[in-house]
Coordinates of C-alpha atoms in Angstrom, one line a residue:
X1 CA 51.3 126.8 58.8
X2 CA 52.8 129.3 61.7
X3 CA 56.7 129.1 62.1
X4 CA 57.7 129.1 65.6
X5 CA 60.3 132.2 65.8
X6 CA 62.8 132.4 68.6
X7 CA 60.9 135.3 70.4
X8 CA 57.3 132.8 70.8
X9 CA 59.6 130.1 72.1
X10 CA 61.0 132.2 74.7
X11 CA 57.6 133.6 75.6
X12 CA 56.3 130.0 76.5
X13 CA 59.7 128.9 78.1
X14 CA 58.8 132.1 80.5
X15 CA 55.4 131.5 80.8
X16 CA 56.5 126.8 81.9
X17 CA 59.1 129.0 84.7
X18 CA 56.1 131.4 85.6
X19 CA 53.4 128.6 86.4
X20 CA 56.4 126.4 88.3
X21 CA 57.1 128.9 90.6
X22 CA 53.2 129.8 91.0
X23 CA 52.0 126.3 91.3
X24 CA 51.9 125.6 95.3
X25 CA 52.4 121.6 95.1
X26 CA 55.8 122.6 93.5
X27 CA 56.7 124.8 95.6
X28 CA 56.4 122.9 98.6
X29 CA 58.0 120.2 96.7
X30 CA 61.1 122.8 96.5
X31 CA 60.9 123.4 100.0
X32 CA 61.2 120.0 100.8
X33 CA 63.8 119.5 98.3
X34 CA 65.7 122.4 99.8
X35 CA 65.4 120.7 103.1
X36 CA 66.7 117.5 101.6
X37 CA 70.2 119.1 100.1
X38 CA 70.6 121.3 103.7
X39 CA 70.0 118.2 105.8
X40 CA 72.3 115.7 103.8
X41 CA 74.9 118.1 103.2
X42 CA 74.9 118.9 107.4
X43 CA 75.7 115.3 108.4
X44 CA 78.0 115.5 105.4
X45 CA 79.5 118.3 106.4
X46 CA 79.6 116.7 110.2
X47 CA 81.4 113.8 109.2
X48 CA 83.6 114.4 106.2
X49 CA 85.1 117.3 107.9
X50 CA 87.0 114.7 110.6
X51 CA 87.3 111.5 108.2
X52 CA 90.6 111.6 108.1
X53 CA 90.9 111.6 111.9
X54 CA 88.0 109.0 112.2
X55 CA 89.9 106.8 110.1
X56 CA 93.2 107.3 111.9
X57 CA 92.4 108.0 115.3
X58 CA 89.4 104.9 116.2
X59 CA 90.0 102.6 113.1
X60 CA 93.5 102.5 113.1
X61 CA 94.5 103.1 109.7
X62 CA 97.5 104.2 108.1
X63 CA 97.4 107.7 105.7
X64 CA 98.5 105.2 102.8
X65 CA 95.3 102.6 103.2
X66 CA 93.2 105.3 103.7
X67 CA 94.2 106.6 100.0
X68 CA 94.5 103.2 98.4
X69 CA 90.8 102.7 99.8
X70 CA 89.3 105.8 98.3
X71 CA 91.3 105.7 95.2
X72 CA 89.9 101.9 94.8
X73 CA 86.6 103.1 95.6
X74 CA 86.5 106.3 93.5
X75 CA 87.8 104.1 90.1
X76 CA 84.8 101.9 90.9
X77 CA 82.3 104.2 91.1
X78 CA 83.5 105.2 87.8
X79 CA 82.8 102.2 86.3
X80 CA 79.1 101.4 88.2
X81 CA 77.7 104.6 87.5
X82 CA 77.0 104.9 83.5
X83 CA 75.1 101.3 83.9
X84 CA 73.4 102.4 87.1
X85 CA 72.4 105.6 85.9
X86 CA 71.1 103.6 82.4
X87 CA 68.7 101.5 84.8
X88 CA 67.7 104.6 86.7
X89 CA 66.2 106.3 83.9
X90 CA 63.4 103.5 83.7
X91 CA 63.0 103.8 87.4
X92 CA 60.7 105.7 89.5
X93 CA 63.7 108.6 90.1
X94 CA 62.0 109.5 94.0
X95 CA 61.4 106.2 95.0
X96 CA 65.1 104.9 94.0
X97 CA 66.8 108.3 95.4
X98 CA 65.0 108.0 98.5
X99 CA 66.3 103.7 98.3
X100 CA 69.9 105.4 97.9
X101 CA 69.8 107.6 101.0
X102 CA 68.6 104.9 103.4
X103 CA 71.7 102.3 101.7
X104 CA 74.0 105.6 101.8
X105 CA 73.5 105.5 105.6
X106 CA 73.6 101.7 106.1
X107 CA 77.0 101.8 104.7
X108 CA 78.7 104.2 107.1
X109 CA 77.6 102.0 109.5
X110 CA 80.0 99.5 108.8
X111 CA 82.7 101.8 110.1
X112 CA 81.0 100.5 113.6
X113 CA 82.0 97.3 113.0
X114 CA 85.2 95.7 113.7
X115 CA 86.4 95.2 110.1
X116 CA 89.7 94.1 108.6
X117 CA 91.6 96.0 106.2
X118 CA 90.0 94.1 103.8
X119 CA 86.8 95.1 104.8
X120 CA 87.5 98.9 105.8
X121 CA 88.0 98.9 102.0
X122 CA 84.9 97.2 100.9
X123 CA 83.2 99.4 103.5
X124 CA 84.5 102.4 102.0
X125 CA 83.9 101.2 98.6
X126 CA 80.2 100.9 99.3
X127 CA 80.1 104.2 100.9
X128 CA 81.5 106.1 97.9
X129 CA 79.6 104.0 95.2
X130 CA 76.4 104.8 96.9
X131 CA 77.3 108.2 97.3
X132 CA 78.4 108.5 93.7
X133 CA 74.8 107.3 92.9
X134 CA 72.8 109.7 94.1
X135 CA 74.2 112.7 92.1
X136 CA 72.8 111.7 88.7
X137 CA 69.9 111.0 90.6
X138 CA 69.1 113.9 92.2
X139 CA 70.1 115.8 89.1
X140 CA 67.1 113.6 87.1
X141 CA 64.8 114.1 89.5
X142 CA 65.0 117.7 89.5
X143 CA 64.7 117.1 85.6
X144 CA 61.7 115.7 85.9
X145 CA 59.5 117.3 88.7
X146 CA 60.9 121.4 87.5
X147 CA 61.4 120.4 84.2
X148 CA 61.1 124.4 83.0
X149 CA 62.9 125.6 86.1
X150 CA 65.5 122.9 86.9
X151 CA 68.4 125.3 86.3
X152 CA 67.4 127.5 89.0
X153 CA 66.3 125.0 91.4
X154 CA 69.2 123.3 91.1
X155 CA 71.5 126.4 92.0
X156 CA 69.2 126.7 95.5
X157 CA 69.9 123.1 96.2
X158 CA 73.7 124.2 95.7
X159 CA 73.0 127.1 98.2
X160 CA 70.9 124.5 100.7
X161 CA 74.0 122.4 100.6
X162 CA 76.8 124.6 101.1
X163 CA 74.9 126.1 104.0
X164 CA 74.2 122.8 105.3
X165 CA 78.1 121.6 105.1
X166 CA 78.7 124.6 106.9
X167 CA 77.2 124.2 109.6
X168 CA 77.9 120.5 109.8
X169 CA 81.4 121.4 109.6
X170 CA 81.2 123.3 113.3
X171 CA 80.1 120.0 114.9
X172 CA 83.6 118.4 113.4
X173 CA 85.4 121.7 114.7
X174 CA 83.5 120.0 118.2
X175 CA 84.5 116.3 117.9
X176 CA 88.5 117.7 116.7
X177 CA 88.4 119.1 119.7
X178 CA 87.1 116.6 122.0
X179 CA 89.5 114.2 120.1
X180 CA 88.0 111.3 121.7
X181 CA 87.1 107.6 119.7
X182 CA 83.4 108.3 121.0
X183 CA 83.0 111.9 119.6
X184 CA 84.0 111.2 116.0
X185 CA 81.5 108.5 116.6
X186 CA 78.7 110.8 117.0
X187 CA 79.4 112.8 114.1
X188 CA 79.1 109.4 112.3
X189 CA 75.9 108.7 113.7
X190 CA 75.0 112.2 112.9
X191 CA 75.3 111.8 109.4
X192 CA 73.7 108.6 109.5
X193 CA 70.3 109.8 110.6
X194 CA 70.8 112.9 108.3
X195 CA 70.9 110.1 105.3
X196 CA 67.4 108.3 107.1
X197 CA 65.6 111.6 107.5
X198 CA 66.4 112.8 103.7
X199 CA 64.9 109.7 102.8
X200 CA 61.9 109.9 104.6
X201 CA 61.7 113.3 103.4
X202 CA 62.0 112.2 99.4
X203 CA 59.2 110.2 99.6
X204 CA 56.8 113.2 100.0
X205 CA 58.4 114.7 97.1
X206 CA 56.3 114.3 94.0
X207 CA 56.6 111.2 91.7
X208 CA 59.0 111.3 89.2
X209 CA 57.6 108.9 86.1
X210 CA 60.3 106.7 84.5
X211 CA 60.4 106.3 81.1
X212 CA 57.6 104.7 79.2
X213 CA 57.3 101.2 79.9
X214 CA 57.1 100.3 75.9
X215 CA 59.8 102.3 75.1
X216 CA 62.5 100.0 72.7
X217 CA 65.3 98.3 74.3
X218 CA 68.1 100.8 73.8
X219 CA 72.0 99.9 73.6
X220 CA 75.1 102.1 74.5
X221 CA 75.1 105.1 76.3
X222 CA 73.4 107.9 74.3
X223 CA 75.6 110.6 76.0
X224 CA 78.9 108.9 74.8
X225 CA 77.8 109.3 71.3
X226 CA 76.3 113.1 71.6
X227 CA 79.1 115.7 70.5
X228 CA 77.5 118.4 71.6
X229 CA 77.1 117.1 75.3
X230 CA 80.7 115.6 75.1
X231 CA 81.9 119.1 74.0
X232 CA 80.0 120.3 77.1
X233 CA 81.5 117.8 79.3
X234 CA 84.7 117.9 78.2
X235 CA 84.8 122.1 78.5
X236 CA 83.4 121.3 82.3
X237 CA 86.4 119.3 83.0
X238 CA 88.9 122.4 82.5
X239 CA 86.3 124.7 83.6
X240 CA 85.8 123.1 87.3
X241 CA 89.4 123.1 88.1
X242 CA 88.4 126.2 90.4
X243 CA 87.3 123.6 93.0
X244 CA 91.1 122.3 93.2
X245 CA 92.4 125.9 92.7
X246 CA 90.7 127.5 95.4
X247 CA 90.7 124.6 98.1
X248 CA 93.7 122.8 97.5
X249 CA 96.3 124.7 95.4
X250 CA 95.5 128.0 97.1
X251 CA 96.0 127.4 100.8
X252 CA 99.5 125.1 99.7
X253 CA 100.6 127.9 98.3
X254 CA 99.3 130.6 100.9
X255 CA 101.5 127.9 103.8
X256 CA 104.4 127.4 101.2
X257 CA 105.5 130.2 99.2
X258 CA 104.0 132.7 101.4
X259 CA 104.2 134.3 105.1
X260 CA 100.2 134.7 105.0
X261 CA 99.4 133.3 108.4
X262 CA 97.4 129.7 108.8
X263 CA 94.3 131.9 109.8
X264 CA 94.2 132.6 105.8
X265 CA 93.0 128.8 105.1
X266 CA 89.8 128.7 106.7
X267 CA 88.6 132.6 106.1
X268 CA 88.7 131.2 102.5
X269 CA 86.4 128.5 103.1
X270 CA 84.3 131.2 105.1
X271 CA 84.0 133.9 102.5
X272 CA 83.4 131.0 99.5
X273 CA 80.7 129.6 102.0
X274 CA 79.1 133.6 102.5
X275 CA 79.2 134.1 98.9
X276 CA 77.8 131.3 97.4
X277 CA 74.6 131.6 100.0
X278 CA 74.4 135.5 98.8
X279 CA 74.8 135.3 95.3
X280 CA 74.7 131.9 93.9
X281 CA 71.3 132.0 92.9
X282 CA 71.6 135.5 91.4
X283 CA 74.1 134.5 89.4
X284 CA 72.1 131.1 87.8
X285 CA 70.0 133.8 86.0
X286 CA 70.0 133.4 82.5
X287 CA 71.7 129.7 82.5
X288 CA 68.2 127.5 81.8
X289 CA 69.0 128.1 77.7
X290 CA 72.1 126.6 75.8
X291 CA 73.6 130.4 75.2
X292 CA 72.7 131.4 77.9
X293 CA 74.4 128.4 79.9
X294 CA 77.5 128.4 77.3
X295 CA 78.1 132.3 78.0
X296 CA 77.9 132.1 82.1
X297 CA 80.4 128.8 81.9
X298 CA 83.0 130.8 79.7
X299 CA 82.5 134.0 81.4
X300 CA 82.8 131.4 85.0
X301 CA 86.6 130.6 83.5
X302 CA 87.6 134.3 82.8
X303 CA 87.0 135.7 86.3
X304 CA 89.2 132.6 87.2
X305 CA 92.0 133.4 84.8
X306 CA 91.5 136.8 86.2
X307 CA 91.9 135.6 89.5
X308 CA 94.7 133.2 89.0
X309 CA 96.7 136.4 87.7
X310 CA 95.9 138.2 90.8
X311 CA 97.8 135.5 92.9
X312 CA 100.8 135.6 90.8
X313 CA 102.0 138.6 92.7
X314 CA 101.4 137.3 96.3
X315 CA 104.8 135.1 96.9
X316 CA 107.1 136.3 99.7
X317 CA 106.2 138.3 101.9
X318 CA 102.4 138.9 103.6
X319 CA 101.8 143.0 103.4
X320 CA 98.4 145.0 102.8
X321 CA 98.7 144.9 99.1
X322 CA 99.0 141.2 99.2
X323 CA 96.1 141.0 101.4
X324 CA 93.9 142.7 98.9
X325 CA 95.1 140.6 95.8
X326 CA 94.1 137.5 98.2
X327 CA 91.3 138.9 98.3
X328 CA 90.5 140.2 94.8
X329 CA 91.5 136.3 94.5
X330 CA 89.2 134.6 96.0
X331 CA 86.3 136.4 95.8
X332 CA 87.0 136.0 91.7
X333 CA 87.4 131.9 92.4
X334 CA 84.4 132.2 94.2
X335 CA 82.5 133.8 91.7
X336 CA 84.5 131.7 88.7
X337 CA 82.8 128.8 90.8
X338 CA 78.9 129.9 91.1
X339 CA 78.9 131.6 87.2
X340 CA 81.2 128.3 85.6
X341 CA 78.6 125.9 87.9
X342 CA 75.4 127.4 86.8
X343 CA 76.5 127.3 82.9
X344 CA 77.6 123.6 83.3
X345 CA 74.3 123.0 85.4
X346 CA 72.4 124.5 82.4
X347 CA 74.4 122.6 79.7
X348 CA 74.1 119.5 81.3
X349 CA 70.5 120.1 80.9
X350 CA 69.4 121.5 78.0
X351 CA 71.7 119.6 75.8
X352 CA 70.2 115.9 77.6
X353 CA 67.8 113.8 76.1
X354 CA 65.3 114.0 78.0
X355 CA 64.2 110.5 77.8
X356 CA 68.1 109.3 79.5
X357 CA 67.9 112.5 81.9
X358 CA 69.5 110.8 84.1
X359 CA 72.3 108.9 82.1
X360 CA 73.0 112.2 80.6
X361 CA 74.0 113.4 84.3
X362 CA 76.0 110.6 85.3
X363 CA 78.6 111.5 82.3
X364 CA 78.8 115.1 82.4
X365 CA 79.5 114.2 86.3
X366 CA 82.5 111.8 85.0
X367 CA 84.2 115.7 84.3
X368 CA 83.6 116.4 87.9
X369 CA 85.0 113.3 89.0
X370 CA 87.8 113.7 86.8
X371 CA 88.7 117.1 88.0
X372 CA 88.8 115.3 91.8
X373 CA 91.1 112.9 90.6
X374 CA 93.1 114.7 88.3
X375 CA 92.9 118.4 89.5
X376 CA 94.9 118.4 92.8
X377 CA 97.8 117.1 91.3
X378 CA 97.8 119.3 88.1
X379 CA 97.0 122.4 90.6
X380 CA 99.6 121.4 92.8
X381 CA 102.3 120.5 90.7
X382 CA 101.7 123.9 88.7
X383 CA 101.3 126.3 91.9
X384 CA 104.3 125.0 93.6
X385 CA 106.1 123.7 90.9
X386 CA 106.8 126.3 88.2
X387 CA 109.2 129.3 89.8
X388 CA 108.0 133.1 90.9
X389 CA 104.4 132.5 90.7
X390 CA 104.2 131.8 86.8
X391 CA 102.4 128.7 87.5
X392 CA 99.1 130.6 88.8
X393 CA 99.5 132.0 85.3
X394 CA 99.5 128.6 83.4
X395 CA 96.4 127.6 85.5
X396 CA 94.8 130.1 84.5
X397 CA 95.6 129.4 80.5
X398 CA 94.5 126.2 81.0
X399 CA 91.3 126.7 82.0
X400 CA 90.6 129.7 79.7
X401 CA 91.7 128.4 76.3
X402 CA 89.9 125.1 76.2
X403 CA 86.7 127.0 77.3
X404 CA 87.0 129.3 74.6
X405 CA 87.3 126.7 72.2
X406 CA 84.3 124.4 74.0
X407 CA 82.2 127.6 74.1
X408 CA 82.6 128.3 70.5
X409 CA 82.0 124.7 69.5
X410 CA 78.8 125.0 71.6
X411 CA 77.4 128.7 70.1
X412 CA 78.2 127.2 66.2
X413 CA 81.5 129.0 66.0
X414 CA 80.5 132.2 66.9
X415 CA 82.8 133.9 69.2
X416 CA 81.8 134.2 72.9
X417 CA 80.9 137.8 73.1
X418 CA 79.0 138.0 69.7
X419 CA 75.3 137.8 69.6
X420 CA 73.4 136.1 67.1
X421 CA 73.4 136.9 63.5
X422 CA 76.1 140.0 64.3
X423 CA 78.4 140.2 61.4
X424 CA 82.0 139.7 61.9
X425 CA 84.1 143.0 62.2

């Protein structure tokens, strides 16, 4: 009886990537999938970008029911998800994402109509549960149509969307600028037919089989009760917090403690945006194994601490050398970002049961949704809280240490930078 060793099973987990990418139904299916991501994230990008305004400026709301009505809706989306994405792993994945997209765009219509406060909030509330949704989805489908190259693909849908937000995010510059009821409109509408054409254009996706029909009724949530995968999620949760760092806590900081001027802000959005279409998938290499994911994720949290450091030393005045270490700073966030992403991507992954794909998602995304809830204030009240830059410093502790300690946990104890079976010194 042959014994599989490690070196065979890599050979035939290179030869499942090799076929993927040579087999012309799936790449076209990638295309299309690509297509899917840039589109969505466009009228996203369009629409999300002027909210705020939208909200204010032709519905009439205050800044305080605006957050109560997210808030609501995010805590219930919390709540629907882990049932939801239970169902959606006996469902026909393409069929039910491409169900999602058309609802997605129904409920932004209801900002049309003339609702009550009540009913701005149960408007919103269906626009962020739906939206929620179609994460774990998407996630599951890739699972199942690239199931050998799913980590890959999955860093060039990141790449499709960011480009797509983008650009979207010009036509908001337009409507901001307009600043009429009718022009916010259109960017609402925009996003709208974005949502109709990305489900038209799921349906010509390949079928995504649910799970078998006469499998036993299962009870729980599997993911809840896998240490490993909570381990991972967990370790995602401190590891993500570059999202808040470099969008939140960074430009507060650059307006309030510094004399950068306002121009600073969105160059940083630019050069994340530039990077992450360049590089992204570059850096996913290596990520589709559980080492190989664990070691890009803790590597991911290192150039953050390293770039945490660098802003330390930017307070006060705005000179050439603080210029550079802004830079040096964001271009590490950025990077801390695409590396940290791609090793959650490939956790989330190859630690899932294959069979609740899909459930598996929807809780490592609780860490992401988490980090939106929790992160800006813990950024915020760190940055601008703790005197002479020392809170950059803290950040970048806290999002180090736990992912040294969720990395080793993940590798069996060994220590980040040793290889298997090296001795200890």
């Amino acid at each position: 009886m042959s014994v599989d060793t490690d070196a065979d099973q890599e050979e035939r987990r290179k030869a499942a990537m090799e076929a993927e990418e040579n087999d012309p139904r799936l790449r076209r299916a990638k295309r299309r999938l690509f297509a899917i991501f840039g589109i969505g994230s466009f009228g996203a990008g369009a629409f999300t970008a002027s909210q705020v305004l939208f909200f204010t400026e032709s519905l009439h709301r205050t800044p305080g029911q605006i957050s109560v009505a997210l808030s609501t809706a995010g805590a219930v989306a919390m709540v629907f998800v882990l049932p939801f994405s239970k169902a959606a792993d006996r469902l026909d994945r393409r069929r039910l994402l491409a169900l999602l997209h058309l609802a997605s765009g129904l409920a932004f219509l209801g900002y049309l109509l003339p609702v009550s406060l009540t009913g701005f909030v149960v408007v919103t509330g269906a626009v962020v549960i739906v939206q929620r949704m179609l994460s774990p989805v998407r996630s599951g489908l890739i699972a199942v149509i690239f199931p050998a190259t799913r980590v890959r693909v999955r860093a060039a849908t990141y790449v499709a969307f960011n480009g797509g937000f983008a650009l979207g995010s010009l036509g908001a510059a337009w409507a901001i600028g307009v600043g009429t009821q009718q022009a916010y409109k259109v960017l609402l509408l925009v996003d709208v037919a974005a949502l109709l054409v990305c489900a038209a254009l799921t349906m010509t996706l390949p079928p995504a089989a649910a799970a078998e029909p006469d499998a036993p009724p299962r009870r729980g949530y599997a993911a809840l009760r896998d240490r490993p995968f909570l381990i991972a999620t967990v370790t995602n949760l401190f590891g993500c917090l570059h999202d808040s760092a470099l969008f939140i806590g960074l430009p507060l900081w650059l307006i309030q403690r510094t004399s950068a001027p306002h121009w600073t802000v969105p160059a940083i959005t630019v050069t994340n945006c530039v990077l992450v279409v360049l590089l992204q998938t570059r850096l996913t290499r290596g990520t589709d194994t559980t080492r190989g994911a664990a070691l890009a994720q803790w590597r991911g949290t290192l150039a953050m601490g390293a770039g945490c450091a660098l802003l330390c030393f930017t307070a006060g005045g705005f000179g050439a050398a603080e210029y550079a270490l802004l830079t040096g700073a964001v271009v590490l966030l950025t990077v801390s970002e695409m590396v940290q992403s791609a090793g959650a991507w490939g956790l989330s992954y190859t630690l899932a049961d294959e069979s609740r794909v899909t459930e598996y998602q929807a809780v490592f995304g609780l860490s992401l949704d988490t980090q939106e809830i929790v992160g800006p204030m813990l950024v915020t009240g760190l940055v601008l809280g703790v005197p002479h830059g020392a809170g950059w410093i803290l950040l970048g502790a806290l999002v180090v240490v736990p992912s040294f300690v969720g990395t080793r946990l993940t590798l069996g104890g060994r220590m980040p930078w040793r290889k298997p079976g090296q001795p200890a010194a």
